[in-house]
């Protein structure tokens, strides 16, 4: 039978080991996150763009989608000169910036309903030099005002839906798997992301204005070369609002589809 002193020493050693591993993991996670987000921050500074320093998570994920994964590059390069582009869910304007880099003299209509984000979009649009037209509204199947969950530290996750926990979990797995599938490191990084989300990513209630997609398109004359729709749960209502005449004017559509949703 072990003496109480031996048991106490053993328990203390185990606790000390767990605390040490946790602290080391947290430091490694912070260093890892700062390292991977640094290029997106440097990009913003090089363009003279404004961004919310609290919102490194969205800045990095949107920048990576556009400038690292090049998800839109081929479609943008294939557009004719002076294309008309509609960006639904423009955030702070990174997609519009890419349009000005890859297209010849584009006109980009940008729709972003969250006031704090729109103020950054409006400023950045003025820095792009192209014909960038920002509007402070969201897009849907009708005209109305509503309240959404706005995440200041993860603005691209702001939504009118109630499934943010599912989306955050999918996002955690996706972001970690982009950099490591180690059976040791990956679970630690996922756990750190969850702790960060629970501690820091608390939503605020923000009122926004939604306008009918058909009404919005009626104010854009002629053919529309490309539409990008990424508006966090409102994509389907926006598409459903379009008439056959609307669709006939649009040549290319990029739309976000999230495979964890069950209500589609």
Coordinates of C-alpha atoms in Angstrom, one line a residue:
X1 CA 0.0 0.0 0.0
X2 CA 1.4 3.4 -1.0
X3 CA 2.0 6.0 1.7
X4 CA 0.0 9.2 1.5
X5 CA 3.2 11.1 0.8
X6 CA 3.9 9.0 -2.3
X7 CA 0.4 9.4 -3.6
X8 CA 0.5 13.2 -3.0
X9 CA 3.8 13.5 -4.8
X10 CA 2.5 11.4 -7.7
X11 CA -0.7 13.5 -8.0
X12 CA 1.3 16.7 -7.8
X13 CA 3.6 15.5 -10.6
X14 CA 0.7 14.6 -12.8
X15 CA -0.9 18.0 -12.2
X16 CA 2.4 19.8 -12.8
X17 CA 2.8 17.9 -16.1
X18 CA -0.7 18.7 -17.3
X19 CA -0.3 22.4 -16.4
X20 CA 3.1 22.5 -18.2
X21 CA 1.8 20.8 -21.3
X22 CA -1.2 23.2 -21.4
X23 CA 0.9 26.3 -21.0
X24 CA 3.4 25.1 -23.7
X25 CA 0.5 24.3 -26.0
X26 CA -1.1 27.7 -25.5
X27 CA 2.2 29.5 -26.2
X28 CA 2.8 27.4 -29.3
X29 CA -0.8 28.0 -30.4
X30 CA -0.4 31.8 -30.0
X31 CA 2.9 31.8 -31.9
X32 CA 1.4 29.6 -34.6
X33 CA -1.6 31.9 -35.0
X34 CA 0.5 35.0 -35.1
X35 CA 2.8 33.5 -37.7
X36 CA 0.0 32.4 -40.1
X37 CA -1.9 35.7 -39.8
X38 CA 1.1 37.9 -40.3
X39 CA 1.0 37.8 -44.2
X40 CA -2.6 39.0 -44.3
X41 CA -1.9 41.9 -42.0
X42 CA 1.1 42.9 -44.1
X43 CA -1.0 42.7 -47.2
X44 CA -3.6 45.2 -45.7
X45 CA -0.8 47.6 -44.7
X46 CA 0.8 47.4 -48.2
X47 CA -2.6 48.4 -49.7
X48 CA -3.3 51.2 -47.2
X49 CA -6.5 49.4 -46.2
X50 CA -8.1 49.6 -42.8
X51 CA -9.1 46.6 -40.8
X52 CA -10.3 45.9 -37.3
X53 CA -7.3 44.7 -35.3
X54 CA -9.6 42.5 -33.2
X55 CA -10.7 40.6 -36.2
X56 CA -7.6 38.8 -37.3
X57 CA -9.6 35.5 -37.6
X58 CA -11.8 36.8 -40.5
X59 CA -9.1 38.8 -42.1
X60 CA -6.9 35.8 -42.4
X61 CA -9.6 33.4 -43.5
X62 CA -10.9 35.7 -46.2
X63 CA -7.5 36.8 -47.4
X64 CA -6.4 33.1 -47.6
X65 CA -9.5 32.2 -49.6
X66 CA -8.8 34.9 -52.1
X67 CA -5.1 35.4 -52.2
X68 CA -3.6 32.0 -51.2
X69 CA -6.3 29.5 -52.4
X70 CA -7.1 31.7 -55.5
X71 CA -10.7 30.6 -55.5
X72 CA -11.9 33.3 -57.8
X73 CA -8.8 34.0 -59.9
X74 CA -9.6 32.0 -63.0
X75 CA -13.1 33.3 -63.3
X76 CA -12.0 36.8 -62.8
X77 CA -9.3 36.5 -65.5
X78 CA -11.8 35.1 -67.9
X79 CA -14.1 38.2 -67.6
X80 CA -14.3 40.6 -70.5
X81 CA -12.9 44.2 -70.2
X82 CA -14.9 46.5 -68.0
X83 CA -16.9 43.8 -66.3
X84 CA -19.8 44.4 -64.0
X85 CA -19.4 42.4 -60.8
X86 CA -21.8 42.1 -57.8
X87 CA -20.3 41.2 -54.4
X88 CA -23.0 40.1 -51.8
X89 CA -21.3 39.9 -48.4
X90 CA -18.4 42.1 -49.2
X91 CA -17.0 42.3 -45.7
X92 CA -14.1 44.8 -45.8
X93 CA -13.5 44.6 -49.6
X94 CA -10.8 41.9 -50.2
X95 CA -12.7 40.3 -53.1
X96 CA -13.3 43.8 -54.7
X97 CA -9.5 44.4 -54.3
X98 CA -8.8 41.2 -56.2
X99 CA -11.2 42.2 -58.9
X100 CA -9.3 45.4 -59.5
X101 CA -6.0 43.5 -59.8
X102 CA -7.2 40.8 -62.2
X103 CA -9.9 42.6 -64.3
X104 CA -9.6 45.5 -66.7
X105 CA -11.5 48.5 -65.3
X106 CA -14.2 46.6 -63.4
X107 CA -17.3 48.0 -61.7
X108 CA -17.9 46.2 -58.5
X109 CA -21.1 46.7 -56.5
X110 CA -20.4 45.7 -52.9
X111 CA -23.1 45.0 -50.3
X112 CA -22.3 44.8 -46.6
X113 CA -25.0 45.4 -44.0
X114 CA -23.1 45.5 -40.7
X115 CA -22.3 49.2 -39.9
X116 CA -18.8 48.6 -38.4
X117 CA -17.7 46.4 -41.3
X118 CA -19.3 48.8 -43.8
X119 CA -17.3 51.7 -42.6
X120 CA -14.1 49.8 -43.3
X121 CA -15.4 48.6 -46.7
X122 CA -16.2 52.2 -47.6
X123 CA -12.7 53.5 -46.7
X124 CA -11.0 50.6 -48.5
X125 CA -13.1 51.1 -51.6
X126 CA -11.8 54.6 -51.8
X127 CA -8.2 53.3 -51.8
X128 CA -8.7 50.8 -54.7
X129 CA -8.7 53.3 -57.5
X130 CA -11.3 51.4 -59.5
X131 CA -15.0 51.9 -59.8
X132 CA -16.0 50.3 -56.4
X133 CA -19.5 51.0 -55.2
X134 CA -20.2 50.1 -51.5
X135 CA -23.8 49.9 -50.2
X136 CA -24.7 49.4 -46.5
X137 CA -27.4 46.8 -47.0
X138 CA -27.7 43.0 -47.0
X139 CA -29.4 41.0 -49.7
X140 CA -32.5 38.8 -49.4
X141 CA -35.9 38.0 -50.8
X142 CA -37.7 41.2 -49.7
X143 CA -37.1 44.5 -48.0
X144 CA -37.0 44.5 -44.2
X145 CA -35.0 45.3 -41.1
X146 CA -33.7 42.5 -38.8
X147 CA -31.3 41.9 -36.0
X148 CA -28.3 39.6 -36.5
X149 CA -25.4 38.2 -34.4
X150 CA -22.3 40.3 -35.1
X151 CA -19.0 38.9 -34.0
X152 CA -16.4 41.8 -33.7
X153 CA -13.6 39.3 -33.5
X154 CA -14.8 37.1 -36.3
X155 CA -16.9 39.4 -38.5
X156 CA -17.1 37.0 -41.4
X157 CA -19.1 34.7 -39.1
X158 CA -21.8 37.3 -38.4
X159 CA -25.2 35.8 -39.2
X160 CA -28.9 35.9 -38.8
X161 CA -29.0 32.2 -38.3
X162 CA -28.8 30.2 -35.0
X163 CA -26.2 27.6 -36.1
X164 CA -23.0 29.5 -35.3
X165 CA -21.8 26.8 -32.9
X166 CA -21.9 24.2 -35.8
X167 CA -20.2 26.7 -38.1
X168 CA -17.4 27.5 -35.6
X169 CA -16.8 23.8 -35.1
X170 CA -16.5 23.1 -38.8
X171 CA -14.3 26.2 -39.1
X172 CA -12.0 25.0 -36.3
X173 CA -11.5 21.6 -37.9
X174 CA -10.9 23.2 -41.4
X175 CA -8.4 25.8 -40.2
X176 CA -6.4 23.3 -38.1
X177 CA -6.4 20.6 -40.8
X178 CA -5.0 23.2 -43.3
X179 CA -1.7 23.2 -41.3
X180 CA -1.5 19.9 -39.4
X181 CA -3.1 16.5 -39.2
X182 CA -0.8 15.4 -36.4
X183 CA -2.7 13.2 -34.0
X184 CA -0.9 15.0 -31.1
X185 CA -0.8 18.7 -32.3
X186 CA -4.2 18.9 -34.1
X187 CA -6.4 18.0 -31.1
X188 CA -4.4 20.5 -29.0
X189 CA -4.9 23.3 -31.5
X190 CA -8.6 22.5 -31.9
X191 CA -9.0 22.7 -28.1
X192 CA -7.2 26.0 -28.0
X193 CA -9.5 27.4 -30.7
X194 CA -12.5 26.3 -28.8
X195 CA -11.2 28.0 -25.6
X196 CA -10.6 31.2 -27.6
X197 CA -14.1 31.1 -29.2
X198 CA -15.8 30.6 -25.8
X199 CA -13.7 33.3 -24.2
X200 CA -13.5 35.9 -27.0
X201 CA -16.1 35.4 -29.7
X202 CA -19.2 36.6 -28.0
X203 CA -21.8 38.1 -30.4
X204 CA -23.4 41.5 -30.3
X205 CA -26.9 42.2 -31.5
X206 CA -26.9 44.5 -34.5
X207 CA -29.8 45.8 -36.6
X208 CA -29.3 45.7 -40.3
X209 CA -31.3 46.5 -43.4
X210 CA -32.0 43.9 -46.0
X211 CA -33.1 44.7 -49.6
X212 CA -34.7 42.5 -52.2
X213 CA -32.0 41.1 -54.6
X214 CA -34.3 41.7 -57.5
X215 CA -34.7 45.4 -56.5
X216 CA -30.9 45.7 -56.1
X217 CA -30.3 44.2 -59.6
X218 CA -32.9 46.5 -61.1
X219 CA -30.7 49.4 -60.3
X220 CA -27.8 47.9 -62.3
X221 CA -28.2 48.3 -66.0
X222 CA -27.3 45.8 -68.6
X223 CA -25.5 42.5 -68.4
X224 CA -23.9 41.3 -65.1
X225 CA -20.7 39.4 -65.7
X226 CA -20.2 37.8 -62.2
X227 CA -22.1 37.6 -58.9
X228 CA -20.4 36.4 -55.7
X229 CA -22.8 35.5 -52.9
X230 CA -21.3 34.8 -49.4
X231 CA -23.7 36.2 -46.8
X232 CA -23.7 33.7 -44.0
X233 CA -27.0 31.8 -44.2
X234 CA -28.9 34.2 -46.4
X235 CA -27.6 32.8 -49.7
X236 CA -30.7 30.8 -50.5
X237 CA -33.2 33.5 -49.8
X238 CA -31.2 35.9 -52.0
X239 CA -31.2 33.4 -54.9
X240 CA -34.9 32.5 -54.5
X241 CA -35.7 36.2 -54.9
X242 CA -34.3 36.3 -58.5
X243 CA -36.6 36.1 -61.4
X244 CA -35.9 34.4 -64.7
X245 CA -35.2 37.8 -66.2
X246 CA -32.6 38.5 -63.4
X247 CA -30.9 35.1 -64.0
X248 CA -30.8 35.7 -67.7
X249 CA -28.6 38.8 -67.1
X250 CA -26.0 37.0 -65.0
X251 CA -23.2 35.1 -66.7
X252 CA -21.4 33.6 -63.7
X253 CA -22.4 33.0 -60.1
X254 CA -20.2 32.0 -57.1
X255 CA -22.3 31.0 -54.1
X256 CA -21.2 29.7 -50.7
X257 CA -22.8 26.3 -49.8
X258 CA -22.0 24.9 -46.4
X259 CA -22.4 21.2 -46.1
X260 CA -23.0 21.1 -42.4
X261 CA -26.4 22.8 -42.8
X262 CA -29.5 20.5 -42.6
X263 CA -32.2 23.1 -43.4
X264 CA -31.4 23.4 -47.1

